Short mmCIF file of C-alpha atoms and ligand atoms in Angstrom, two decimals:
data_model
loop_
_atom_site.label_atom_id
_atom_site.label_comp_id
_atom_site.label_asym_id
_atom_site.label_seq_id
_atom_site.Cartn_x
_atom_site.Cartn_y
_atom_site.Cartn_z
CA UNK H 7 99.28 88.14 112.34
CA UNK H 8 101.54 87.90 115.29
CA UNK H 9 102.85 91.48 116.55
CA UNK H 10 106.48 92.31 116.09
CA UNK H 11 106.38 94.17 119.46
CA UNK H 12 107.00 92.44 122.80
CA UNK H 13 103.70 92.03 124.71
CA UNK H 14 102.73 94.17 127.62
CA UNK H 15 104.10 97.26 126.25
CA UNK H 16 101.07 99.21 127.52
CA UNK H 17 100.47 97.71 130.99
CA UNK H 18 98.93 100.28 133.25
CA UNK H 19 97.95 102.58 130.49
CA UNK H 20 94.34 103.56 129.49
CA UNK H 21 93.34 104.11 125.74
CA UNK H 22 90.31 105.75 124.36
CA UNK H 23 89.37 104.85 120.84
CA UNK H 24 86.76 106.64 118.71
CA UNK H 25 85.01 104.47 115.96
CA UNK H 26 86.30 101.52 118.10
CA UNK H 27 83.04 99.51 117.34
CA UNK H 28 84.08 98.24 113.83
CA UNK H 29 86.87 97.77 111.19
CA UNK H 30 90.24 99.54 111.78
CA UNK H 31 89.08 101.24 115.20
CA UNK H 32 87.98 97.76 116.54
CA UNK H 33 91.32 96.23 115.49
CA UNK H 34 93.19 98.80 117.19
CA UNK H 35 91.10 98.78 120.41
CA UNK H 36 91.77 94.89 120.43
CA UNK H 37 95.40 95.31 119.79
CA UNK H 38 95.85 98.03 122.57
CA UNK H 39 93.96 95.91 124.90
CA UNK H 40 96.30 92.80 124.02
CA UNK H 41 99.21 94.96 124.95
CA UNK H 42 97.95 95.51 128.29
CA UNK H 43 95.75 98.85 127.97
CA UNK H 44 92.58 99.20 129.52
CA UNK H 45 90.30 100.29 126.64
CA UNK H 46 87.37 102.67 126.37
CA UNK H 47 85.31 102.46 123.01
CA UNK H 48 83.27 105.26 121.59
CA UNK H 49 80.96 104.94 118.53
CA UNK H 50 77.15 105.95 117.85
CA UNK H 51 75.97 102.23 118.07
CA UNK H 52 76.06 100.55 121.43
CA UNK H 53 75.67 97.03 120.07
CA UNK H 54 78.78 97.44 118.03
CA UNK H 55 80.83 98.65 120.99
CA UNK H 56 79.71 96.05 123.11
CA UNK H 57 80.59 93.15 120.65
CA UNK H 58 84.04 94.52 120.69
CA UNK H 59 84.38 94.97 124.29
CA UNK H 60 83.06 91.33 124.75
CA UNK H 61 85.90 90.00 122.42
CA UNK H 62 88.33 92.17 124.44
CA UNK H 63 87.09 90.59 127.64
CA UNK H 64 87.07 86.96 126.32
CA UNK H 65 90.69 87.62 125.33
CA UNK H 66 91.53 88.57 129.13
CA UNK H 67 91.47 92.20 128.44
CA UNK H 68 89.31 95.04 130.04
CA UNK H 69 86.99 97.49 127.97
CA UNK H 70 84.17 99.76 128.40
CA UNK H 71 81.58 101.18 126.16
CA UNK H 72 80.95 104.93 125.68
CA UNK H 73 78.09 105.41 123.22
CA UNK H 74 78.36 109.00 121.61
CA UNK H 75 78.42 111.07 118.60
CA UNK H 76 81.93 112.60 117.92
CA UNK H 77 80.19 115.66 116.32
CA UNK H 78 78.77 116.72 119.66
CA UNK H 79 81.47 118.20 121.94
CA UNK H 80 79.47 117.53 125.16
CA UNK H 81 78.82 114.08 124.38
CA UNK H 82 82.54 113.41 123.66
CA UNK H 83 83.65 115.23 126.83
CA UNK H 84 81.25 113.40 129.00
CA UNK H 85 82.37 109.99 127.64
CA UNK H 86 85.91 110.81 128.10
CA UNK H 87 85.24 112.11 131.65
CA UNK H 88 83.40 108.94 132.32
CA UNK H 89 85.98 106.76 131.21
CA UNK H 90 88.52 108.43 133.24
CA UNK H 91 86.34 108.02 136.18
CA UNK H 92 86.19 104.20 135.44
CA UNK H 93 89.85 103.65 134.73
CA UNK H 94 91.55 106.26 136.80
CA UNK H 95 93.54 107.99 134.02
CA UNK H 96 94.01 108.49 130.10
CA UNK H 97 97.44 107.92 128.15
CA UNK H 98 96.37 107.36 124.63
CA UNK H 99 93.60 108.63 122.29
CA UNK H 100 92.96 107.03 118.99
CA UNK H 101 90.61 108.85 116.47
CA UNK H 102 89.28 106.63 113.98
CA UNK H 103 85.69 107.47 113.74
CA UNK H 104 84.93 108.72 110.15
CA UNK H 105 82.38 108.81 107.50
CA UNK H 106 82.83 108.42 103.64
CA UNK H 107 81.14 107.74 100.40
CA UNK H 108 81.59 108.33 96.75
CA UNK H 109 80.00 111.47 95.38
CA UNK H 110 80.87 113.77 92.57
CA UNK H 111 81.52 117.16 93.86
CA UNK H 112 79.22 118.77 91.33
CA UNK H 113 76.32 117.03 92.88
CA UNK H 114 77.44 116.61 96.64
CA UNK H 115 75.21 118.41 98.65
CA UNK H 116 76.37 121.16 101.16
CA UNK H 117 75.12 119.07 103.83
CA UNK H 118 76.83 116.04 102.65
CA UNK H 119 80.10 118.02 102.53
CA UNK H 120 79.71 119.46 105.94
CA UNK H 121 78.60 116.09 107.51
CA UNK H 122 81.71 114.37 106.76
CA UNK H 123 83.99 117.52 107.83
CA UNK H 124 81.85 117.52 110.96
CA UNK H 125 82.65 113.83 111.84
CA UNK H 126 86.21 113.39 110.65
CA UNK H 127 87.79 116.87 111.43
CA UNK H 128 85.49 118.41 114.08
CA UNK H 129 85.04 115.06 115.67
CA UNK H 130 88.72 114.60 115.88
CA UNK H 131 89.16 118.00 117.28
CA UNK H 132 86.31 117.41 119.83
CA UNK H 133 88.14 114.17 121.42
CA UNK H 134 91.53 115.83 121.23
CA UNK H 135 90.03 118.83 123.17
CA UNK H 136 88.02 116.93 125.67
CA UNK H 137 91.17 114.47 126.22
CA UNK H 138 93.72 117.32 126.59
CA UNK H 139 93.33 117.87 130.53
CA UNK H 140 93.46 114.18 131.17
CA UNK H 141 96.53 113.50 128.79
CA UNK H 142 98.15 116.47 130.20
CA UNK H 143 98.44 114.97 133.82
CA UNK H 144 101.08 112.63 133.01
CA UNK H 145 101.79 112.98 129.28
CA UNK H 146 100.41 110.57 126.69
CA UNK H 147 99.89 110.21 123.03
CA UNK H 148 97.28 110.72 120.11
CA UNK H 149 96.91 108.99 116.92
CA UNK H 150 94.53 110.10 114.40
CA UNK H 151 93.63 107.75 111.35
CA UNK H 152 93.67 109.61 108.16
CA UNK H 153 93.85 108.59 104.61
CA UNK H 154 96.02 108.99 101.53
CA UNK H 155 93.28 111.09 100.05
CA UNK H 156 94.60 114.02 102.33
CA UNK H 157 97.56 114.55 100.10
CA UNK H 158 96.44 112.69 96.74
CA UNK H 159 93.76 114.16 94.60
CA UNK H 160 91.22 111.52 94.66
CA UNK H 161 87.82 111.60 92.39
CA UNK H 162 84.53 111.41 94.29
CA UNK H 163 86.06 112.02 97.82
CA UNK H 164 86.60 115.97 98.02
CA UNK H 165 84.84 115.71 101.18
CA UNK H 166 86.83 113.13 102.93
CA UNK H 167 90.13 114.38 101.26
CA UNK H 168 89.55 117.84 102.69
CA UNK H 169 88.76 116.58 106.15
CA UNK H 170 91.66 114.07 106.51
CA UNK H 171 94.13 116.98 105.13
CA UNK H 172 92.54 119.26 108.05
CA UNK H 173 93.28 116.43 110.50
CA UNK H 174 96.92 116.06 109.30
CA UNK H 175 97.25 119.89 109.77
CA UNK H 176 95.70 119.88 113.12
CA UNK H 177 97.91 116.98 114.10
CA UNK H 178 100.97 119.10 113.54
CA UNK H 179 99.60 122.19 115.28
CA UNK H 180 98.49 120.31 118.28
CA UNK H 181 101.86 118.43 118.53
CA UNK H 182 103.59 121.81 118.80
CA UNK H 183 101.27 123.26 121.24
CA UNK H 184 101.02 120.09 123.40
CA UNK H 185 104.71 118.98 123.39
CA UNK H 186 105.28 121.04 126.59
CA UNK H 187 102.60 118.84 128.43
CA UNK H 188 104.38 115.71 127.28
CA UNK H 189 101.74 114.76 124.71
CA UNK H 190 102.88 113.23 121.32
CA UNK H 191 100.24 113.93 118.50
CA UNK H 192 100.66 111.75 115.21
CA UNK H 193 98.52 110.33 112.62
CA UNK H 194 98.48 107.08 110.42
CA UNK H 195 97.45 107.54 106.81
CA UNK H 196 96.20 103.81 105.66
CA UNK H 197 96.03 103.09 101.88
CA UNK H 198 93.35 100.57 100.88
CA UNK H 199 92.71 98.10 103.85
CA UNK H 200 90.94 94.68 102.95
CA UNK H 201 87.85 93.49 104.82
CA UNK H 202 86.66 97.09 105.95
CA UNK H 203 83.57 99.11 105.52
CA UNK H 204 85.67 101.83 104.04
CA UNK H 205 86.91 99.83 100.99
CA UNK H 206 83.53 98.13 100.38
CA UNK H 207 82.24 101.79 100.15
CA UNK H 208 85.07 103.14 98.20
CA UNK H 209 85.97 100.35 95.63
CA UNK H 210 82.82 98.78 94.83
CA UNK H 211 82.73 95.74 92.21
CA UNK H 212 85.29 95.89 89.62
CA UNK H 213 87.02 98.89 90.66
CA UNK H 214 88.54 96.73 93.79
CA UNK H 215 90.28 94.49 91.09
CA UNK H 216 91.74 97.45 89.06
CA UNK H 217 92.73 99.40 92.22
CA UNK H 218 94.57 96.15 93.79
CA UNK H 219 96.58 95.63 90.52
CA UNK H 220 97.94 99.19 90.78
CA UNK H 221 99.16 99.03 94.58
CA UNK H 222 103.08 98.98 94.06
CA UNK H 223 103.25 96.20 96.91
CA UNK H 224 100.62 94.56 94.90
CA UNK H 225 97.97 93.90 97.37
CA UNK H 226 95.57 95.85 99.92
CA UNK H 227 96.77 96.13 103.51
CA UNK H 228 95.41 94.55 106.50
CA UNK H 229 94.00 95.92 109.70
CA UNK H 230 96.75 94.01 111.61
CA UNK H 231 99.36 96.12 109.51
CA UNK H 232 97.52 99.60 110.69
CA UNK H 233 97.66 98.12 114.47
CA UNK H 234 101.41 97.64 114.16
CA UNK H 235 101.98 101.29 113.14
CA UNK H 236 99.72 102.65 115.90
CA UNK H 237 101.55 100.53 118.33
CA UNK H 238 104.70 101.78 117.30
CA UNK H 239 103.62 105.41 117.74
CA UNK H 240 102.31 105.10 121.07
CA UNK H 241 104.78 102.76 122.34
CA UNK H 242 108.20 103.75 123.84
CA UNK H 243 109.61 102.90 120.27
CA UNK H 244 107.97 106.12 119.01
CA UNK H 245 108.93 108.30 122.11
CA UNK H 246 110.61 110.78 120.03
CA UNK H 247 108.00 110.99 117.13
CA UNK H 248 105.55 113.86 117.13
CA UNK H 249 103.53 115.73 114.43
CA UNK H 250 104.31 112.88 112.01
CA UNK H 251 101.93 111.27 109.55
CA UNK H 252 102.95 107.75 109.09
CA UNK H 253 101.95 106.41 105.56
CA UNK H 254 100.97 102.61 105.61
CA UNK H 255 99.65 102.30 102.14
CA UNK H 256 101.74 99.87 100.22
CA UNK H 257 103.31 102.87 98.27
CA UNK H 258 99.97 103.62 96.78
CA UNK H 259 100.50 107.38 97.21
CA UNK H 260 103.84 107.38 95.42
CA UNK H 261 101.70 107.16 92.17
CA UNK H 262 99.95 110.40 92.82
CA UNK H 263 96.70 110.77 91.21
CA UNK H 264 98.02 109.32 87.90
CA UNK H 265 96.02 105.89 88.49
CA UNK H 266 92.81 107.64 89.34
CA UNK H 267 92.75 109.22 85.67
CA UNK H 268 91.45 106.21 83.92
CA UNK H 269 89.51 104.78 86.66
CA UNK H 270 87.53 108.04 87.03
CA UNK H 271 84.97 106.92 84.23
CA UNK H 272 84.48 103.26 85.65
CA UNK H 273 84.13 104.95 89.14
CA UNK H 274 81.42 107.13 88.03
CA UNK H 275 79.53 104.25 86.37
CA UNK H 276 80.24 105.58 82.66
P1 NAP I 30 84.31 101.71 109.81
O1 NAP I 30 84.20 100.26 110.09
O2 NAP I 30 83.06 102.17 109.19
O3 NAP I 30 84.80 102.53 111.03
C1 NAP I 30 84.42 103.74 111.27
C2 NAP I 30 83.59 103.81 112.71
O4 NAP I 30 83.19 105.20 113.02
C3 NAP I 30 82.36 103.07 112.82
O5 NAP I 30 82.63 102.01 113.76
C4 NAP I 30 81.45 104.10 113.16
O6 NAP I 30 80.28 103.43 114.08
C5 NAP I 30 82.26 105.30 113.74
N1 NAP I 30 81.39 106.60 113.48
C6 NAP I 30 80.95 107.10 112.26
N2 NAP I 30 80.47 108.30 112.63
C7 NAP I 30 80.55 108.54 113.88
C8 NAP I 30 79.93 109.60 114.60
N3 NAP I 30 79.38 110.68 114.22
N4 NAP I 30 80.28 109.57 115.91
C9 NAP I 30 81.09 108.36 116.48
N5 NAP I 30 81.54 107.34 115.86
C10 NAP I 30 80.99 107.37 114.55
O7 NAP I 30 85.35 102.04 108.65
P2 NAP I 30 86.87 101.69 108.53
O8 NAP I 30 87.00 101.42 107.03
O9 NAP I 30 87.35 100.82 109.37
O10 NAP I 30 87.65 103.09 108.71
C11 NAP I 30 88.10 103.39 110.03
C12 NAP I 30 89.06 104.55 109.87
O11 NAP I 30 90.21 104.39 108.86
C13 NAP I 30 88.40 105.81 109.18
O12 NAP I 30 89.07 106.86 109.98
C14 NAP I 30 88.84 105.73 107.87
O13 NAP I 30 88.64 107.23 107.27
C15 NAP I 30 90.15 105.24 108.01
N6 NAP I 30 90.85 104.68 106.67
C16 NAP I 30 90.28 103.62 106.26
C17 NAP I 30 90.68 102.97 105.08
C18 NAP I 30 90.12 101.57 104.43
O14 NAP I 30 90.84 101.10 103.62
N7 NAP I 30 89.06 101.15 105.13
C19 NAP I 30 91.71 103.68 104.28
C20 NAP I 30 92.30 104.82 104.72
C21 NAP I 30 91.67 105.53 105.90
P3 NAP I 30 79.05 104.02 114.18
O15 NAP I 30 78.26 104.18 112.82
O16 NAP I 30 78.09 102.99 115.15
O17 NAP I 30 78.74 105.29 114.84
N1 COA I 31 76.29 110.28 98.29
C1 COA I 31 75.98 111.67 98.23
N2 COA I 31 75.55 112.26 99.39
C2 COA I 31 75.37 111.49 100.65
C3 COA I 31 75.47 110.09 100.82
C4 COA I 31 76.11 109.44 99.16
N3 COA I 31 76.43 108.04 99.34
N4 COA I 31 75.23 109.80 101.86
C5 COA I 31 74.97 110.66 102.51
N5 COA I 31 74.93 111.79 101.87
C6 COA I 31 74.31 112.99 102.22
C7 COA I 31 73.02 113.18 102.61
O1 COA I 31 72.22 113.25 101.40
C8 COA I 31 72.77 114.05 103.45
O2 COA I 31 72.84 115.55 102.66
P1 COA I 31 71.40 116.24 102.37
O3 COA I 31 70.66 116.46 103.74
O4 COA I 31 71.75 117.40 101.55
O5 COA I 31 70.57 115.33 101.64
C9 COA I 31 74.10 114.33 104.31
O6 COA I 31 75.06 113.52 103.38
C10 COA I 31 74.04 113.67 105.73
O7 COA I 31 73.50 112.33 105.41
P2 COA I 31 72.91 111.57 106.63
O8 COA I 31 72.72 110.27 106.04
O9 COA I 31 71.88 112.49 107.37
O10 COA I 31 74.22 111.50 107.67
P3 COA I 31 74.25 110.70 108.89
O11 COA I 31 74.96 111.48 109.84
O12 COA I 31 73.27 109.83 109.35
O13 COA I 31 75.54 109.54 108.45
C11 COA I 31 77.30 109.29 106.76
C12 COA I 31 76.79 109.94 108.05
C13 COA I 31 76.59 109.83 105.60
C14 COA I 31 78.63 109.64 106.66
C15 COA I 31 77.00 107.66 106.81
O14 COA I 31 77.53 107.12 105.70
C16 COA I 31 77.73 107.01 108.08
O15 COA I 31 77.11 107.19 109.10
N6 COA I 31 79.05 106.60 107.68
C17 COA I 31 79.86 105.91 109.07
C18 COA I 31 80.44 104.67 108.37
C19 COA I 31 81.54 104.97 107.37
O16 COA I 31 81.34 105.81 106.36
N7 COA I 31 82.27 104.17 107.13
C20 COA I 31 83.61 104.41 106.35
C21 COA I 31 84.63 105.21 106.88
S1 COA I 31 86.16 105.24 105.59
#
């Protein structure tokens, strides 16, 4: 998909993308690079990051890899410091790293719940906190990728729903606290996005077909459509937007929890 935004919007800027080694995060990293930003990629698996960095380089952009676990503040802090040392500044942070799986709350272990909160919510705080001193130098922008599960009760995902709701609240709190440093803090909440690890985990087999039929716009979204939303928020087009969560879900959340009621049995394999 050709972007609706003019090219070169982010020339001279530096972006740091967690979860940049695959899926939506990789798409965002490539899009920000195509818009002129130098891009730092963070994830646990160096090979995944290197593949994305090579694609960015092949397209004429510049990217570097910083393997780290978002759950470990010191690792994230060191990665962001190293990116700033390499590129000279930081303008944009995108939090896309996350973990999710289908699990009934009644049998989910305490460690399973904590692990997802740790990656999604604490990991997002860790990256925001580590990025603050660098973003504050000239102002900048943070975008965290949440999910419709933050608002809509969703079976088998209480861990991810709680984590994403926490991120959306954190987004509003940081937007208020950091506005005086010229840092805008927003979120994008995607609905179901095709060809992603997320949807292969969350809508396995026949549930994908059932789910697709229920999306008001009649289809799943694309990674490109999430990239467009992120570009809007980090670009001058979004200069007066902070503390917002932009839903990019084909209208899915308008239906509330209703569609899940008759899918829950199917999802639980009953
Ligand atoms: P994905 O490809 O699995 O992306 C998640 C990335 O996070 C992976 O590259 C993973 O790399 C990284 N990651 C996981 N745990 C990490 C950790 N502890 N430290 C550092 N990096 C870690 O999945 P996706 O479907 O594209 O999802 C991307 C984002 O979009 C997530 O925030 C997800 O919640 C959100 N989202 C997705 C959908 C969808 O339809 N797919 C819908 C709504 C929201 P490593 O394993 O190498 O670390
Ligand atoms: N159902 C129920 N519990 C699960 C589970 C599942 N499918 N997968 C993991 N868990 C539990 C584990 O049993 C463990 O709890 P326990 O110690 O009580 O047994 C806990 O979660 C941690 O699992 P572990 O595999 O040690 O975590 P990890 O840190 O290696 O990996 C995950 C984190 C589990 C989120 C892993 O799926 C991951 O790395 N995901 C990243 C990619 C992703 O999820 N993409 C989609 C984004 S929407």
